[in-house]
Amino acid sequence: MTSSSSAFSAPSIAERVAEVRARIDAACHAAGRDPASVTLTAVSKTQAPEAIDAILATGQRIFGENRVQEAQGRWAARRGALPSLELRLIGPLQTNKAEDAVALFDVIETLDREKLARALAQAGEKRGRSPRVLVQVNSGAEPQKAGVLPDAADALIAAARDTYGLTLEGLMCIPPADQDAGPHFQMLRDMAERHGLSVLSMGMSGDYETAIRCGATHVRVGTALFGERNRPETPSSS
């Protein structure tokens, strides 16, 4: 019987990382872009410690997490030994967990409402720490998804910058699964250019090459790096 840990063997994950990086490079070259302009965020949510150790061994240092509490358990003890580690919150954030998020994450990609902008600003002042922030845009206006609606994004961007003084870097989106992702990525790029924002977090395991063609600077890849998850996630907010 195969050990459950074999799915997280270092060679297997190392090969997956090499393949994803090669595909990122190829997509960049096809789009006339410098591969160094695209950052790989490894989506580590729900992954076992063995899998995290294996991907860290490849030199990967940028990780995306969906939940504050889960990320605290996974990374709090590792941070001291990994000074180059960058943690990015890519899941919905409850306002009452803003302070914990500010304390742990280097980047919060899921700002989607003014109340949360206010909470992040207050938490940053209290903690003396100001993570970089992205506004999440619900590009498909899907009621089940987090993210500010496109029509309201301009006002939130202005409030985040001007009213609350957040370090706003860019935008993030998750297109509808049943639609061509390209137009959603292009809309996000156009919005970022309009506001002078340089960071575009878009594209996941199934569409990151399309996202790169559309200007993504950060791609969030989980399944293509780690394989299918062992257990389903329970829906909740961070």
CSV table of C-alpha atoms in Angstrom, one decimal:
chain,number,residue,atom,x,y,z
A,1,MET,CA,0.0,0.0,0.0
A,2,THR,CA,1.4,3.4,-0.9
A,3,SER,CA,2.1,5.8,1.9
A,4,SER,CA,-0.1,8.9,2.0
A,5,SER,CA,3.1,11.0,2.3
A,6,SER,CA,4.3,9.7,-1.1
A,7,ALA,CA,2.0,12.2,-2.8
A,8,PHE,CA,4.1,14.9,-1.2
A,9,SER,CA,7.5,13.5,-2.1
A,10,ALA,CA,10.1,16.1,-2.8
A,11,PRO,CA,10.9,15.0,-6.3
A,12,SER,CA,7.3,15.0,-7.4
A,13,ILE,CA,6.7,18.5,-6.2
A,14,ALA,CA,10.1,19.7,-7.5
A,15,GLU,CA,9.1,18.4,-10.9
A,16,ARG,CA,5.8,20.2,-10.7
A,17,VAL,CA,7.4,23.4,-9.7
A,18,ALA,CA,9.9,23.1,-12.6
A,19,GLU,CA,7.1,22.5,-15.0
A,20,VAL,CA,5.0,25.4,-13.9
A,21,ARG,CA,8.0,27.8,-14.0
A,22,ALA,CA,8.9,26.6,-17.5
A,23,ARG,CA,5.3,27.2,-18.6
A,24,ILE,CA,5.4,30.7,-17.1
A,25,ASP,CA,8.6,31.4,-18.9
A,26,ALA,CA,7.2,30.1,-22.2
A,27,ALA,CA,4.0,32.2,-21.8
A,28,CYS,CA,6.1,35.3,-21.1
A,29,HIS,CA,8.2,34.7,-24.2
A,30,ALA,CA,5.1,34.2,-26.3
A,31,ALA,CA,3.7,37.5,-25.0
A,32,GLY,CA,7.0,39.3,-25.5
A,33,ARG,CA,7.4,39.7,-21.8
A,34,ASP,CA,10.4,39.3,-19.4
A,35,PRO,CA,9.8,36.1,-17.3
A,36,ALA,CA,11.1,38.1,-14.3
A,37,SER,CA,8.0,40.3,-14.6
A,38,VAL,CA,5.7,37.4,-13.4
A,39,THR,CA,5.8,36.2,-9.8
A,40,LEU,CA,4.6,32.7,-8.9
A,41,THR,CA,2.4,32.5,-5.7
A,42,ALA,CA,2.1,29.0,-4.5
A,43,VAL,CA,-1.3,28.4,-3.0
A,44,SER,CA,-0.6,26.4,0.1
A,45,LYS,CA,-4.0,26.3,1.7
A,46,THR,CA,-4.9,22.9,3.2
A,47,GLN,CA,-1.5,21.4,2.3
A,48,ALA,CA,0.3,19.0,4.6
A,49,PRO,CA,3.6,19.9,6.3
A,50,GLU,CA,5.5,17.5,4.0
A,51,ALA,CA,4.2,19.3,1.0
A,52,ILE,CA,5.2,22.7,2.3
A,53,ASP,CA,8.7,21.4,3.2
A,54,ALA,CA,9.0,19.9,-0.3
A,55,ILE,CA,8.1,23.1,-2.1
A,56,LEU,CA,10.3,25.2,0.2
A,57,ALA,CA,13.2,23.0,-0.8
A,58,THR,CA,12.8,24.2,-4.4
A,59,GLY,CA,13.4,27.8,-3.3
A,60,GLN,CA,9.7,28.9,-3.5
A,61,ARG,CA,9.1,31.6,-0.9
A,62,ILE,CA,5.9,33.3,-1.9
A,63,PHE,CA,2.7,31.6,-0.7
A,64,GLY,CA,-1.0,32.3,-0.8
A,65,GLU,CA,-3.4,31.4,2.0
A,66,ASN,CA,-7.2,31.6,2.2
A,67,ARG,CA,-7.7,31.7,6.0
A,68,VAL,CA,-5.9,33.7,8.7
A,69,GLN,CA,-6.2,31.0,11.4
A,70,GLU,CA,-5.0,28.2,9.2
A,71,ALA,CA,-2.1,30.3,7.9
A,72,GLN,CA,-1.1,31.2,11.5
A,73,GLY,CA,-0.8,27.5,12.3
A,74,ARG,CA,1.2,26.7,9.2
A,75,TRP,CA,3.6,29.6,9.1
A,76,ALA,CA,4.1,31.2,12.5
A,77,ALA,CA,6.9,28.8,13.5
A,78,ARG,CA,8.5,28.9,10.1
A,79,ARG,CA,8.8,32.7,9.7
A,80,GLY,CA,11.9,33.1,11.9
A,81,ALA,CA,13.9,30.6,9.8
A,82,LEU,CA,12.7,32.1,6.5
A,83,PRO,CA,13.4,35.8,6.3
A,84,SER,CA,12.6,35.9,2.6
A,85,LEU,CA,9.1,34.4,3.1
A,86,GLU,CA,6.2,36.4,1.7
A,87,LEU,CA,2.7,35.5,2.7
A,88,ARG,CA,-0.3,36.7,0.7
A,89,LEU,CA,-3.9,36.5,1.9
A,90,ILE,CA,-6.0,35.4,-1.1
A,91,GLY,CA,-9.2,34.5,0.7
A,92,PRO,CA,-12.1,36.6,2.0
A,93,LEU,CA,-11.3,38.5,5.1
A,94,GLN,CA,-13.8,39.2,7.9
A,95,THR,CA,-13.4,42.7,9.4
A,96,ASN,CA,-13.0,41.3,12.9
A,97,LYS,CA,-9.9,39.4,11.8
A,98,ALA,CA,-8.2,42.4,10.2
A,99,GLU,CA,-5.7,42.9,13.0
A,100,ASP,CA,-4.6,39.2,12.9
A,101,ALA,CA,-4.2,39.5,9.1
A,102,VAL,CA,-2.2,42.6,9.3
A,103,ALA,CA,0.1,41.0,11.9
A,104,LEU,CA,0.8,37.9,9.7
A,105,PHE,CA,0.5,38.8,6.0
A,106,ASP,CA,2.8,40.8,3.8
A,107,VAL,CA,0.1,41.3,1.2
A,108,ILE,CA,-3.7,41.3,1.5
A,109,GLU,CA,-5.2,40.7,-1.9
A,110,THR,CA,-8.9,40.7,-1.0
A,111,LEU,CA,-9.9,44.2,0.0
A,112,ASP,CA,-13.4,44.5,-1.3
A,113,ARG,CA,-15.3,47.0,0.9
A,114,GLU,CA,-14.7,50.3,2.6
A,115,LYS,CA,-15.5,48.9,6.1
A,116,LEU,CA,-12.6,46.5,5.6
A,117,ALA,CA,-10.3,49.3,4.4
A,118,ARG,CA,-11.0,51.2,7.6
A,119,ALA,CA,-10.3,48.1,9.7
A,120,LEU,CA,-7.0,47.5,7.9
A,121,ALA,CA,-5.9,51.1,8.4
A,122,GLN,CA,-6.8,51.0,12.1
A,123,ALA,CA,-5.0,47.6,12.5
A,124,GLY,CA,-2.0,48.9,10.7
A,125,GLU,CA,-1.7,51.9,13.0
A,126,LYS,CA,-2.1,49.7,16.1
A,127,ARG,CA,0.4,47.1,15.0
A,128,GLY,CA,2.9,49.5,13.4
A,129,ARG,CA,2.8,47.4,10.3
A,130,SER,CA,1.2,48.1,6.9
A,131,PRO,CA,0.8,45.2,4.5
A,132,ARG,CA,0.5,46.0,0.8
A,133,VAL,CA,-3.0,45.7,-0.4
A,134,LEU,CA,-4.8,44.7,-3.6
A,135,VAL,CA,-8.5,45.3,-4.3
A,136,GLN,CA,-10.4,42.2,-5.3
A,137,VAL,CA,-12.8,42.9,-8.2
A,138,ASN,CA,-15.7,40.5,-8.7
A,139,SER,CA,-15.3,40.7,-12.4
A,140,GLY,CA,-18.3,38.4,-13.2
A,141,ALA,CA,-20.6,40.0,-10.6
A,142,GLU,CA,-21.2,36.6,-9.1
A,143,PRO,CA,-23.3,36.7,-5.9
A,144,GLN,CA,-21.5,33.8,-4.3
A,145,LYS,CA,-18.0,35.4,-4.7
A,146,ALA,CA,-16.2,38.1,-2.7
A,147,GLY,CA,-14.9,41.2,-4.4
A,148,VAL,CA,-16.2,44.6,-5.2
A,149,LEU,CA,-18.4,44.9,-8.2
A,150,PRO,CA,-16.7,46.6,-11.2
A,151,ASP,CA,-19.0,49.6,-11.1
A,152,ALA,CA,-18.0,50.3,-7.5
A,153,ALA,CA,-14.3,49.6,-7.8
A,154,ASP,CA,-13.2,53.1,-8.7
A,155,ALA,CA,-14.7,54.5,-5.5
A,156,LEU,CA,-13.1,51.8,-3.3
A,157,ILE,CA,-9.7,52.3,-4.9
A,158,ALA,CA,-9.9,56.0,-4.2
A,159,ALA,CA,-11.1,55.4,-0.6
A,160,ALA,CA,-8.3,52.9,0.1
A,161,ARG,CA,-5.7,55.3,-1.1
A,162,ASP,CA,-6.9,58.7,-0.2
A,163,THR,CA,-9.2,58.2,2.8
A,164,TYR,CA,-7.4,55.4,4.6
A,165,GLY,CA,-3.9,55.7,3.3
A,166,LEU,CA,-3.4,52.0,2.5
A,167,THR,CA,-0.5,50.9,0.5
A,168,LEU,CA,-2.5,50.0,-2.6
A,169,GLU,CA,-0.5,48.1,-5.2
A,170,GLY,CA,-3.0,46.6,-7.6
A,171,LEU,CA,-6.0,44.5,-8.3
A,172,MET,CA,-7.0,40.8,-8.1
A,173,CYS,CA,-9.8,38.8,-9.7
A,174,ILE,CA,-11.2,35.3,-10.0
A,175,PRO,CA,-13.2,35.0,-13.2
A,176,PRO,CA,-16.3,32.8,-13.4
A,177,ALA,CA,-15.4,29.2,-14.0
A,178,ASP,CA,-17.8,28.8,-16.9
A,179,GLN,CA,-16.6,31.8,-18.9
A,180,ASP,CA,-13.6,32.7,-21.0
A,181,ALA,CA,-11.2,34.2,-18.5
A,182,GLY,CA,-9.5,36.5,-21.1
A,183,PRO,CA,-12.0,39.3,-21.1
A,184,HIS,CA,-12.1,39.4,-17.3
A,185,PHE,CA,-8.3,39.7,-17.2
A,186,GLN,CA,-8.3,42.4,-19.8
A,187,MET,CA,-10.9,44.4,-17.9
A,188,LEU,CA,-8.8,44.1,-14.7
A,189,ARG,CA,-5.7,45.3,-16.7
A,190,ASP,CA,-7.6,48.3,-18.1
A,191,MET,CA,-8.8,49.2,-14.6
A,192,ALA,CA,-5.3,49.0,-13.2
A,193,GLU,CA,-3.9,51.1,-16.0
A,194,ARG,CA,-6.6,53.7,-15.4
A,195,HIS,CA,-5.6,54.0,-11.7
A,196,GLY,CA,-1.8,53.7,-12.2
A,197,LEU,CA,-1.6,50.4,-10.4
A,198,SER,CA,1.2,48.1,-11.3
A,199,VAL,CA,0.2,44.7,-9.7
A,200,LEU,CA,-2.3,42.3,-11.3
A,201,SER,CA,-2.9,39.1,-9.4
A,202,MET,CA,-4.9,37.0,-11.8
A,203,GLY,CA,-4.7,33.5,-13.2
A,204,MET,CA,-4.8,30.1,-11.4
A,205,SER,CA,-3.7,26.6,-12.3
A,206,GLY,CA,-6.1,26.3,-15.3
A,207,ASP,CA,-5.7,29.8,-16.8
A,208,TYR,CA,-2.4,31.4,-15.7
A,209,GLU,CA,-1.0,31.3,-19.2
A,210,THR,CA,-3.9,33.3,-20.4
A,211,ALA,CA,-3.5,35.7,-17.5
A,212,ILE,CA,0.2,36.2,-18.4
A,213,ARG,CA,-0.8,37.1,-22.0
A,214,CYS,CA,-3.2,39.7,-20.5
A,215,GLY,CA,-0.6,41.3,-18.3
A,216,ALA,CA,-0.6,39.3,-15.0
A,217,THR,CA,2.2,40.1,-12.6
A,218,HIS,CA,1.3,37.5,-10.1
A,219,VAL,CA,-0.3,34.1,-10.8
A,220,ARG,CA,-1.8,32.0,-8.0
A,221,VAL,CA,-1.1,28.3,-8.6
A,222,GLY,CA,-2.1,25.5,-6.3
A,223,THR,CA,-3.2,22.2,-8.0
A,224,ALA,CA,-0.5,22.4,-10.7
A,225,LEU,CA,2.1,22.5,-8.0
A,226,PHE,CA,0.8,20.3,-5.2
A,227,GLY,CA,-1.7,18.0,-7.1
A,228,GLU,CA,-5.3,17.6,-6.1
A,229,ARG,CA,-6.1,18.3,-2.5
A,230,ASN,CA,-6.6,15.4,-0.1
A,231,ARG,CA,-9.7,16.9,1.5
A,232,PRO,CA,-12.4,19.3,0.5
A,233,GLU,CA,-12.4,22.8,2.0
A,234,THR,CA,-15.2,23.9,4.3
A,235,PRO,CA,-16.5,27.2,3.0
A,236,SER,CA,-15.7,30.0,5.4
A,237,SER,CA,-14.1,33.4,5.5
A,238,SER,CA,-10.7,34.3,7.0
